[in-house]
Short mmCIF file of N, CA, C and O in Angstrom, two decimals:
data_model
loop_
_atom_site.label_atom_id
_atom_site.label_comp_id
_atom_site.label_asym_id
_atom_site.label_seq_id
_atom_site.Cartn_x
_atom_site.Cartn_y
_atom_site.Cartn_z
N TYR C 26 106.95 89.79 84.54
CA TYR C 26 105.62 89.84 85.15
C TYR C 26 104.69 90.63 84.24
O TYR C 26 104.93 91.78 83.93
N VAL C 27 103.59 90.02 83.83
CA VAL C 27 102.64 90.65 82.92
C VAL C 27 101.32 90.86 83.62
O VAL C 27 100.77 89.94 84.24
N LYS C 28 100.81 92.10 83.57
CA LYS C 28 99.51 92.40 84.19
C LYS C 28 98.39 91.92 83.28
O LYS C 28 98.50 91.95 82.08
N MET C 29 97.30 91.48 83.92
CA MET C 29 96.14 91.07 83.14
C MET C 29 95.43 92.32 82.64
O MET C 29 95.50 93.37 83.24
N ALA C 30 94.75 92.19 81.52
CA ALA C 30 94.10 93.33 80.88
C ALA C 30 92.95 93.90 81.71
O ALA C 30 92.70 95.09 81.70
N ASP C 31 92.26 93.05 82.45
CA ASP C 31 91.10 93.51 83.22
C ASP C 31 91.52 93.99 84.61
O ASP C 31 91.44 93.27 85.57
N THR C 32 92.01 95.22 84.66
CA THR C 32 92.47 95.80 85.91
C THR C 32 91.27 96.17 86.78
O THR C 32 90.33 96.81 86.32
N LYS C 33 91.34 95.78 88.05
CA LYS C 33 90.27 96.06 88.99
C LYS C 33 90.34 97.53 89.44
O LYS C 33 91.41 98.05 89.71
N VAL C 34 89.19 98.18 89.51
CA VAL C 34 89.13 99.55 90.01
C VAL C 34 88.79 99.48 91.49
O VAL C 34 87.81 98.87 91.89
N ILE C 35 89.65 100.10 92.31
CA ILE C 35 89.51 100.04 93.77
C ILE C 35 89.49 101.47 94.30
O ILE C 35 90.42 102.24 94.08
N SER C 36 88.43 101.82 95.03
CA SER C 36 88.26 103.18 95.53
C SER C 36 89.12 103.44 96.77
O SER C 36 89.55 102.50 97.46
N LEU C 37 89.35 104.72 97.06
CA LEU C 37 90.05 105.10 98.29
C LEU C 37 89.31 104.58 99.51
O LEU C 37 89.93 104.14 100.48
N ALA C 38 87.98 104.59 99.45
CA ALA C 38 87.17 104.09 100.57
C ALA C 38 87.47 102.61 100.82
O ALA C 38 87.57 102.17 101.98
N GLU C 39 87.62 101.85 99.75
CA GLU C 39 87.93 100.43 99.90
C GLU C 39 89.36 100.23 100.41
O GLU C 39 89.62 99.38 101.25
N ILE C 40 90.29 101.05 99.90
CA ILE C 40 91.68 100.97 100.35
C ILE C 40 91.76 101.22 101.85
O ILE C 40 92.51 100.55 102.57
N GLU C 41 90.97 102.17 102.35
CA GLU C 41 90.98 102.51 103.78
C GLU C 41 90.65 101.32 104.68
O GLU C 41 91.04 101.30 105.84
N GLN C 42 89.93 100.34 104.13
CA GLN C 42 89.57 99.14 104.91
C GLN C 42 90.77 98.21 105.10
O GLN C 42 90.75 97.33 105.94
N HIS C 43 91.81 98.41 104.31
CA HIS C 43 93.00 97.55 104.34
C HIS C 43 94.15 98.30 105.01
O HIS C 43 95.09 98.73 104.35
N ASN C 44 94.06 98.45 106.33
CA ASN C 44 95.03 99.27 107.05
C ASN C 44 95.68 98.54 108.22
O ASN C 44 96.02 99.14 109.23
N THR C 45 95.82 97.21 108.08
CA THR C 45 96.43 96.41 109.14
C THR C 45 97.59 95.59 108.58
O THR C 45 97.75 95.49 107.36
N THR C 46 98.36 94.98 109.46
CA THR C 46 99.47 94.13 109.01
C THR C 46 98.95 92.85 108.36
O THR C 46 99.68 92.17 107.65
N GLU C 47 97.68 92.53 108.59
CA GLU C 47 97.07 91.34 107.96
C GLU C 47 96.58 91.65 106.55
O GLU C 47 96.45 90.75 105.72
N SER C 48 96.27 92.91 106.26
CA SER C 48 95.81 93.33 104.94
C SER C 48 96.14 94.80 104.76
O SER C 48 95.47 95.67 105.31
N CYS C 49 97.19 95.07 104.00
CA CYS C 49 97.71 96.44 103.87
C CYS C 49 97.73 96.87 102.40
O CYS C 49 98.51 96.35 101.61
N TYR C 50 96.84 97.82 102.06
CA TYR C 50 96.79 98.40 100.71
C TYR C 50 97.25 99.85 100.80
O TYR C 50 97.08 100.51 101.83
N MET C 51 97.79 100.35 99.71
CA MET C 51 98.06 101.78 99.56
C MET C 51 98.05 102.11 98.08
O MET C 51 98.20 101.22 97.24
N SER C 52 97.84 103.38 97.77
CA SER C 52 97.88 103.78 96.37
C SER C 52 99.08 104.69 96.14
O SER C 52 99.44 105.50 96.99
N ILE C 53 99.71 104.48 94.98
CA ILE C 53 100.86 105.27 94.57
C ILE C 53 100.69 105.54 93.08
O ILE C 53 100.53 104.60 92.30
N HIS C 54 100.69 106.81 92.71
CA HIS C 54 100.53 107.21 91.30
C HIS C 54 99.29 106.59 90.65
O HIS C 54 99.35 106.11 89.52
N GLY C 55 98.19 106.56 91.39
CA GLY C 55 96.92 106.11 90.83
C GLY C 55 96.74 104.60 90.76
O GLY C 55 95.69 104.12 90.36
N LYS C 56 97.75 103.87 91.17
CA LYS C 56 97.64 102.41 91.19
C LYS C 56 97.49 101.96 92.63
O LYS C 56 97.96 102.62 93.56
N VAL C 57 96.82 100.82 92.82
CA VAL C 57 96.58 100.28 94.15
C VAL C 57 97.45 99.05 94.35
O VAL C 57 97.53 98.17 93.48
N TYR C 58 98.11 99.00 95.50
CA TYR C 58 99.03 97.91 95.81
C TYR C 58 98.63 97.22 97.11
O TYR C 58 98.31 97.89 98.10
N ASP C 59 98.68 95.87 97.10
CA ASP C 59 98.53 95.08 98.31
C ASP C 59 99.95 94.75 98.75
O ASP C 59 100.59 93.85 98.21
N VAL C 60 100.45 95.50 99.74
CA VAL C 60 101.84 95.36 100.17
C VAL C 60 101.97 94.53 101.44
O VAL C 60 103.03 94.53 102.07
N THR C 61 100.92 93.80 101.78
CA THR C 61 100.91 93.00 103.02
C THR C 61 102.14 92.11 103.12
O THR C 61 102.83 92.11 104.15
N LYS C 62 102.44 91.37 102.07
CA LYS C 62 103.56 90.42 102.11
C LYS C 62 104.92 91.11 102.10
O LYS C 62 105.93 90.51 102.44
N PHE C 63 104.94 92.39 101.70
CA PHE C 63 106.21 93.13 101.62
C PHE C 63 106.55 93.84 102.94
O PHE C 63 107.69 94.24 103.14
N LEU C 64 105.58 93.97 103.84
CA LEU C 64 105.80 94.74 105.07
C LEU C 64 107.08 94.33 105.80
O LEU C 64 107.87 95.19 106.18
N VAL C 65 107.26 93.04 106.02
CA VAL C 65 108.43 92.58 106.78
C VAL C 65 109.73 92.69 105.99
O VAL C 65 110.81 92.69 106.58
N GLU C 66 109.64 92.81 104.66
CA GLU C 66 110.82 92.91 103.82
C GLU C 66 111.25 94.35 103.57
O GLU C 66 112.38 94.59 103.12
N HIS C 67 110.39 95.32 103.86
CA HIS C 67 110.69 96.72 103.53
C HIS C 67 111.95 97.19 104.25
O HIS C 67 112.03 97.11 105.48
N PRO C 68 112.95 97.66 103.49
CA PRO C 68 114.22 98.08 104.10
C PRO C 68 114.07 99.18 105.16
O PRO C 68 114.85 99.24 106.10
N GLY C 69 113.06 100.02 105.02
CA GLY C 69 112.84 101.10 105.99
C GLY C 69 112.05 100.65 107.21
O GLY C 69 111.82 101.44 108.12
N GLY C 70 111.63 99.40 107.22
CA GLY C 70 110.88 98.87 108.36
C GLY C 70 109.38 98.86 108.11
O GLY C 70 108.85 99.65 107.33
N GLU C 71 108.72 97.95 108.78
CA GLU C 71 107.27 97.79 108.67
C GLU C 71 106.53 99.04 109.15
O GLU C 71 105.52 99.43 108.57
N GLU C 72 107.06 99.70 110.18
CA GLU C 72 106.38 100.86 110.78
C GLU C 72 106.18 101.98 109.76
O GLU C 72 105.15 102.63 109.74
N VAL C 73 107.20 102.20 108.93
CA VAL C 73 107.14 103.25 107.92
C VAL C 73 105.99 102.97 106.96
O VAL C 73 105.21 103.87 106.61
N MET C 74 105.87 101.72 106.55
CA MET C 74 104.80 101.33 105.64
C MET C 74 103.44 101.48 106.31
O MET C 74 102.48 101.93 105.69
N MET C 75 103.35 101.11 107.58
CA MET C 75 102.06 101.14 108.28
C MET C 75 101.56 102.57 108.48
O MET C 75 100.36 102.78 108.62
N ASP C 76 102.44 103.55 108.43
CA ASP C 76 102.01 104.96 108.50
C ASP C 76 101.11 105.32 107.32
O ASP C 76 100.32 106.25 107.40
N TYR C 77 101.25 104.58 106.22
CA TYR C 77 100.47 104.86 105.01
C TYR C 77 99.52 103.72 104.65
O TYR C 77 98.97 103.70 103.56
N ALA C 78 99.32 102.80 105.58
CA ALA C 78 98.40 101.68 105.36
C ALA C 78 96.99 102.21 105.15
O ALA C 78 96.50 103.02 105.92
N GLY C 79 96.36 101.78 104.06
CA GLY C 79 95.00 102.21 103.75
C GLY C 79 94.91 103.64 103.24
O GLY C 79 93.84 104.24 103.28
N LYS C 80 96.02 104.18 102.75
CA LYS C 80 96.04 105.59 102.34
C LYS C 80 96.69 105.78 100.97
O LYS C 80 97.30 104.88 100.42
N GLU C 81 96.58 107.01 100.49
CA GLU C 81 97.27 107.45 99.28
C GLU C 81 98.69 107.79 99.71
O GLU C 81 98.89 108.57 100.62
N ALA C 82 99.69 107.18 99.07
CA ALA C 82 101.07 107.30 99.56
C ALA C 82 102.06 107.83 98.52
O ALA C 82 103.27 107.72 98.72
N THR C 83 101.58 108.42 97.45
CA THR C 83 102.47 108.87 96.38
C THR C 83 103.54 109.85 96.88
O THR C 83 104.73 109.67 96.63
N GLU C 84 103.11 110.87 97.60
CA GLU C 84 104.06 111.89 98.05
C GLU C 84 105.11 111.29 98.97
O GLU C 84 106.30 111.58 98.83
N ALA C 85 104.70 110.45 99.89
CA ALA C 85 105.65 109.81 100.81
C ALA C 85 106.63 108.92 100.04
O ALA C 85 107.83 108.93 100.32
N PHE C 86 106.12 108.18 99.06
CA PHE C 86 106.97 107.30 98.26
C PHE C 86 108.01 108.11 97.50
O PHE C 86 109.19 107.76 97.46
N GLU C 87 107.59 109.23 96.93
CA GLU C 87 108.51 110.06 96.15
C GLU C 87 109.48 110.84 97.04
O GLU C 87 110.64 111.02 96.67
N ASP C 88 109.03 111.28 98.21
CA ASP C 88 109.89 112.04 99.12
C ASP C 88 111.10 111.22 99.56
O ASP C 88 112.17 111.77 99.80
N VAL C 89 110.93 109.91 99.67
CA VAL C 89 112.01 109.05 100.12
C VAL C 89 113.07 108.89 99.03
O VAL C 89 114.24 108.68 99.32
N GLY C 90 112.67 109.00 97.78
CA GLY C 90 113.62 108.84 96.68
C GLY C 90 113.95 107.38 96.44
O GLY C 90 115.11 106.98 96.46
N HIS C 91 112.92 106.56 96.23
CA HIS C 91 113.12 105.13 96.01
C HIS C 91 113.92 104.86 94.73
O HIS C 91 113.83 105.60 93.76
N SER C 92 114.66 103.76 94.74
CA SER C 92 115.47 103.35 93.60
C SER C 92 114.58 102.82 92.47
O SER C 92 113.39 102.55 92.68
N GLN C 93 115.18 102.64 91.31
CA GLN C 93 114.44 102.05 90.18
C GLN C 93 114.02 100.62 90.52
O GLN C 93 112.94 100.18 90.15
N ASP C 94 114.86 99.90 91.25
CA ASP C 94 114.50 98.54 91.67
C ASP C 94 113.24 98.55 92.52
O ASP C 94 112.36 97.70 92.35
N ALA C 95 113.15 99.51 93.43
CA ALA C 95 111.96 99.61 94.28
C ALA C 95 110.73 99.91 93.44
O ALA C 95 109.66 99.34 93.64
N ARG C 96 110.89 100.79 92.46
CA ARG C 96 109.77 101.13 91.57
C ARG C 96 109.33 99.91 90.75
O ARG C 96 108.15 99.67 90.57
N ASP C 97 110.31 99.15 90.28
CA ASP C 97 110.00 97.95 89.51
C ASP C 97 109.27 96.91 90.36
O ASP C 97 108.41 96.19 89.87
N MET C 98 109.62 96.85 91.64
CA MET C 98 108.98 95.88 92.54
C MET C 98 107.49 96.15 92.73
O MET C 98 106.73 95.24 93.03
N LEU C 99 107.08 97.40 92.56
CA LEU C 99 105.67 97.74 92.74
C LEU C 99 104.76 96.87 91.87
O LEU C 99 103.68 96.47 92.32
N ASP C 100 105.19 96.58 90.65
CA ASP C 100 104.36 95.79 89.73
C ASP C 100 103.90 94.48 90.35
O ASP C 100 102.77 94.04 90.13
N GLU C 101 104.78 93.88 91.14
CA GLU C 101 104.49 92.59 91.77
C GLU C 101 103.31 92.67 92.74
O GLU C 101 102.62 91.68 92.97
N TYR C 102 103.10 93.85 93.32
CA TYR C 102 102.07 94.01 94.35
C TYR C 102 100.81 94.73 93.87
O TYR C 102 99.88 94.92 94.63
N GLU C 103 100.79 95.11 92.59
CA GLU C 103 99.66 95.86 92.06
C GLU C 103 98.40 94.99 92.02
O GLU C 103 98.43 93.86 91.54
N VAL C 104 97.29 95.54 92.55
CA VAL C 104 96.02 94.81 92.56
C VAL C 104 94.91 95.58 91.84
O VAL C 104 93.82 95.07 91.65
N GLY C 105 95.19 96.83 91.44
CA GLY C 105 94.16 97.60 90.75
C GLY C 105 94.57 99.05 90.56
O GLY C 105 95.72 99.42 90.77
N THR C 106 93.57 99.85 90.15
CA THR C 106 93.79 101.28 89.96
C THR C 106 92.68 102.05 90.67
O THR C 106 91.62 101.51 90.96
N LEU C 107 92.95 103.32 90.93
CA LEU C 107 91.94 104.18 91.54
C LEU C 107 90.94 104.63 90.47
O LEU C 107 91.32 104.83 89.32
N PRO C 108 89.68 104.85 90.88
CA PRO C 108 88.72 105.41 89.93
C PRO C 108 89.06 106.88 89.64
O PRO C 108 89.71 107.55 90.45
N GLU C 109 88.61 107.37 88.48
CA GLU C 109 88.90 108.74 88.07
C GLU C 109 88.51 109.78 89.12
O GLU C 109 89.24 110.74 89.34
N GLU C 110 87.35 109.59 89.77
CA GLU C 110 86.91 110.59 90.76
C GLU C 110 87.86 110.67 91.96
O GLU C 110 88.10 111.75 92.50
N ASP C 111 88.45 109.53 92.36
CA ASP C 111 89.42 109.56 93.45
C ASP C 111 90.73 110.20 93.01
O ASP C 111 91.36 110.94 93.77
N LEU C 112 91.13 109.95 91.77
CA LEU C 112 92.33 110.59 91.24
C LEU C 112 92.16 112.11 91.22
O LEU C 112 93.09 112.85 91.56
N ALA C 113 90.97 112.57 90.85
CA ALA C 113 90.68 114.01 90.83
C ALA C 113 90.76 114.60 92.24
O ALA C 113 91.31 115.68 92.43
N LYS C 114 90.23 113.87 93.24
CA LYS C 114 90.29 114.34 94.64
C LYS C 114 91.74 114.46 95.10
O LYS C 114 92.11 115.43 95.76
N ILE C 115 92.54 113.47 94.77
CA ILE C 115 93.95 113.48 95.18
C ILE C 115 94.68 114.65 94.53
O ILE C 115 95.41 115.38 95.20
N LYS C 116 94.45 114.84 93.25
CA LYS C 116 95.11 115.94 92.54
C LYS C 116 94.72 117.29 93.15
O LYS C 116 95.55 118.16 93.35
N GLU C 117 93.45 117.43 93.49
CA GLU C 117 92.96 118.67 94.11
C GLU C 117 93.61 118.88 95.47
O GLU C 117 94.06 119.97 95.80
N THR C 118 93.72 117.83 96.25
CA THR C 118 94.34 117.91 97.58
C THR C 118 95.81 118.29 97.46
O THR C 118 96.30 119.14 98.19
N GLN C 119 96.51 117.67 96.52
CA GLN C 119 97.94 117.96 96.34
C GLN C 119 98.14 119.40 95.88
O GLN C 119 99.07 120.06 96.31
N THR C 120 97.26 119.91 95.05
CA THR C 120 97.35 121.29 94.59
C THR C 120 97.13 122.25 95.75
O THR C 120 97.85 123.22 95.91
N ASN C 121 96.15 121.94 96.60
CA ASN C 121 95.83 122.81 97.74
C ASN C 121 96.88 122.78 98.83
O ASN C 121 96.96 123.69 99.63
N THR C 122 97.68 121.70 98.90
CA THR C 122 98.67 121.60 99.98
C THR C 122 100.09 121.82 99.48
O THR C 122 101.03 121.58 100.19
N ALA C 123 100.23 122.30 98.24
CA ALA C 123 101.55 122.54 97.68
C ALA C 123 102.26 123.63 98.49
O ALA C 123 101.62 124.58 98.93
N PRO C 124 103.57 123.48 98.70
CA PRO C 124 104.31 124.50 99.45
C PRO C 124 104.17 125.86 98.78
O PRO C 124 104.17 125.96 97.56
N SER C 125 104.05 126.92 99.59
CA SER C 125 103.82 128.24 99.05
C SER C 125 105.09 128.87 98.48
O SER C 125 105.03 129.74 97.63
N ALA C 126 106.24 128.44 98.96
CA ALA C 126 107.48 129.02 98.47
C ALA C 126 108.46 127.90 98.12
O ALA C 126 108.48 126.88 98.78
N PRO C 127 109.28 128.12 97.10
CA PRO C 127 110.29 127.10 96.76
C PRO C 127 111.21 126.88 97.95
O PRO C 127 111.57 127.82 98.65
N GLY C 128 111.54 125.62 98.19
CA GLY C 128 112.46 125.30 99.27
C GLY C 128 111.82 125.28 100.64
O GLY C 128 112.49 125.13 101.64
N SER C 129 110.50 125.44 100.72
CA SER C 129 109.87 125.40 102.04
C SER C 129 109.80 123.98 102.57
O SER C 129 109.50 123.76 103.73
N GLY C 130 110.07 122.98 101.70
CA GLY C 130 110.24 121.61 102.14
C GLY C 130 108.95 120.91 102.49
O GLY C 130 107.86 121.40 102.29
N SER C 131 109.12 119.69 103.03
CA SER C 131 107.99 118.88 103.47
C SER C 131 108.36 118.23 104.78
O SER C 131 109.47 118.38 105.26
N ASP C 132 107.43 117.50 105.37
CA ASP C 132 107.71 116.83 106.63
C ASP C 132 108.92 115.91 106.51
O ASP C 132 109.71 115.79 107.42
N GLY C 133 109.06 115.25 105.37
CA GLY C 133 110.18 114.33 105.16
C GLY C 133 111.52 115.03 105.21
O GLY C 133 112.43 114.58 105.88
N SER C 134 111.66 116.16 104.52
CA SER C 134 112.94 116.86 104.52
C SER C 134 113.21 117.50 105.88
O SER C 134 114.35 117.55 106.32
N LEU C 135 112.17 117.95 106.55
CA LEU C 135 112.34 118.52 107.88
C LEU C 135 112.89 117.46 108.84
O LEU C 135 113.78 117.74 109.64
N MET C 136 112.40 116.23 108.72
CA MET C 136 112.87 115.15 109.58
C MET C 136 114.36 114.91 109.35
O MET C 136 115.12 114.74 110.30
N PHE C 137 114.82 114.92 108.09
CA PHE C 137 116.24 114.72 107.80
C PHE C 137 117.07 115.85 108.40
O PHE C 137 118.16 115.61 108.91
N ILE C 138 116.59 117.05 108.35
CA ILE C 138 117.31 118.19 108.93
C ILE C 138 117.42 118.02 110.44
O ILE C 138 118.50 118.19 111.01
N ILE C 139 116.32 117.66 111.08
CA ILE C 139 116.32 117.46 112.54
C ILE C 139 117.30 116.36 112.92
O ILE C 139 118.10 116.52 113.85
N ILE C 140 117.26 115.24 112.20
CA ILE C 140 118.17 114.13 112.50
C ILE C 140 119.62 114.56 112.30
O ILE C 140 120.48 114.25 113.12
N GLY C 141 119.87 115.33 111.24
CA GLY C 141 121.23 115.82 110.99
C GLY C 141 121.73 116.71 112.10
O GLY C 141 122.86 116.57 112.58
N VAL C 142 120.91 117.64 112.55
CA VAL C 142 121.28 118.55 113.64
C VAL C 142 121.53 117.76 114.92
O VAL C 142 122.51 118.00 115.64
N LEU C 143 120.67 116.79 115.22
CA LEU C 143 120.86 115.97 116.42
C LEU C 143 122.15 115.15 116.34
O LEU C 143 122.85 115.00 117.34
N ALA C 144 122.48 114.64 115.16
CA ALA C 144 123.71 113.86 114.99
C ALA C 144 124.94 114.74 115.24
O ALA C 144 125.88 114.32 115.92
N VAL C 145 124.93 115.95 114.70
CA VAL C 145 126.05 116.87 114.91
C VAL C 145 126.15 117.24 116.38
O VAL C 145 127.24 117.23 116.97
N ALA C 146 125.02 117.52 117.01
CA ALA C 146 125.01 117.87 118.44
C ALA C 146 125.55 116.71 119.28
O ALA C 146 126.33 116.93 120.23
N ALA C 147 125.18 115.50 118.94
CA ALA C 147 125.65 114.33 119.67
C ALA C 147 127.16 114.16 119.51
O ALA C 147 127.88 113.85 120.47
N ALA C 148 127.66 114.37 118.29
CA ALA C 148 129.10 114.24 118.04
C ALA C 148 129.88 115.30 118.82
O ALA C 148 130.92 115.00 119.41
N VAL C 149 129.38 116.52 118.84
CA VAL C 149 130.04 117.61 119.59
C VAL C 149 130.04 117.29 121.08
O VAL C 149 131.06 117.41 121.77
N ALA C 150 128.89 116.85 121.59
CA ALA C 150 128.78 116.51 123.02
C ALA C 150 129.74 115.38 123.38
O ALA C 150 130.38 115.41 124.41
N TYR C 151 129.85 114.40 122.50
CA TYR C 151 130.74 113.28 122.74
C TYR C 151 132.20 113.76 122.86
O TYR C 151 132.92 113.36 123.75
N LYS C 152 132.60 114.65 121.94
CA LYS C 152 133.98 115.17 121.94
C LYS C 152 134.24 116.02 123.19
O LYS C 152 135.29 115.93 123.81
N VAL C 153 133.26 116.86 123.55
CA VAL C 153 133.43 117.79 124.67
C VAL C 153 133.52 117.03 126.01
O VAL C 153 134.33 117.37 126.86
N PHE C 154 132.69 116.01 126.16
CA PHE C 154 132.60 115.34 127.47
C PHE C 154 133.44 114.07 127.56
O PHE C 154 133.26 113.29 128.47
N GLN C 155 134.39 113.88 126.67
CA GLN C 155 135.24 112.69 126.73
C GLN C 155 136.30 112.81 127.79
O GLN C 155 136.86 113.80 128.06
#
């Protein structure tokens, strides 16, 4: 798959207009993707993708730890890039919301911890009440 040289510049404001299952855009690492056709194929489910419909999704994409195959698939859905001023806004936001201490985690890792604790509690309850 070869990208054309004339890459379209798409602003965050324009991406925000594409936040439905009929038209779903998101940006990851400064590139803009139309993932509408991928929604039903996403291994994590359409709902996960829709949480970031019309938004900047780099942190969420990286927090999940996608495979190289998933990263390679992005090329197929690329429709443009963010303008420099939007990239600067994103970088500023990420700097301002960086965890204050190492290991303080993010919403994604907290969810895995909660699920793990619930799984252990369920297993213990199952053994106790058998």
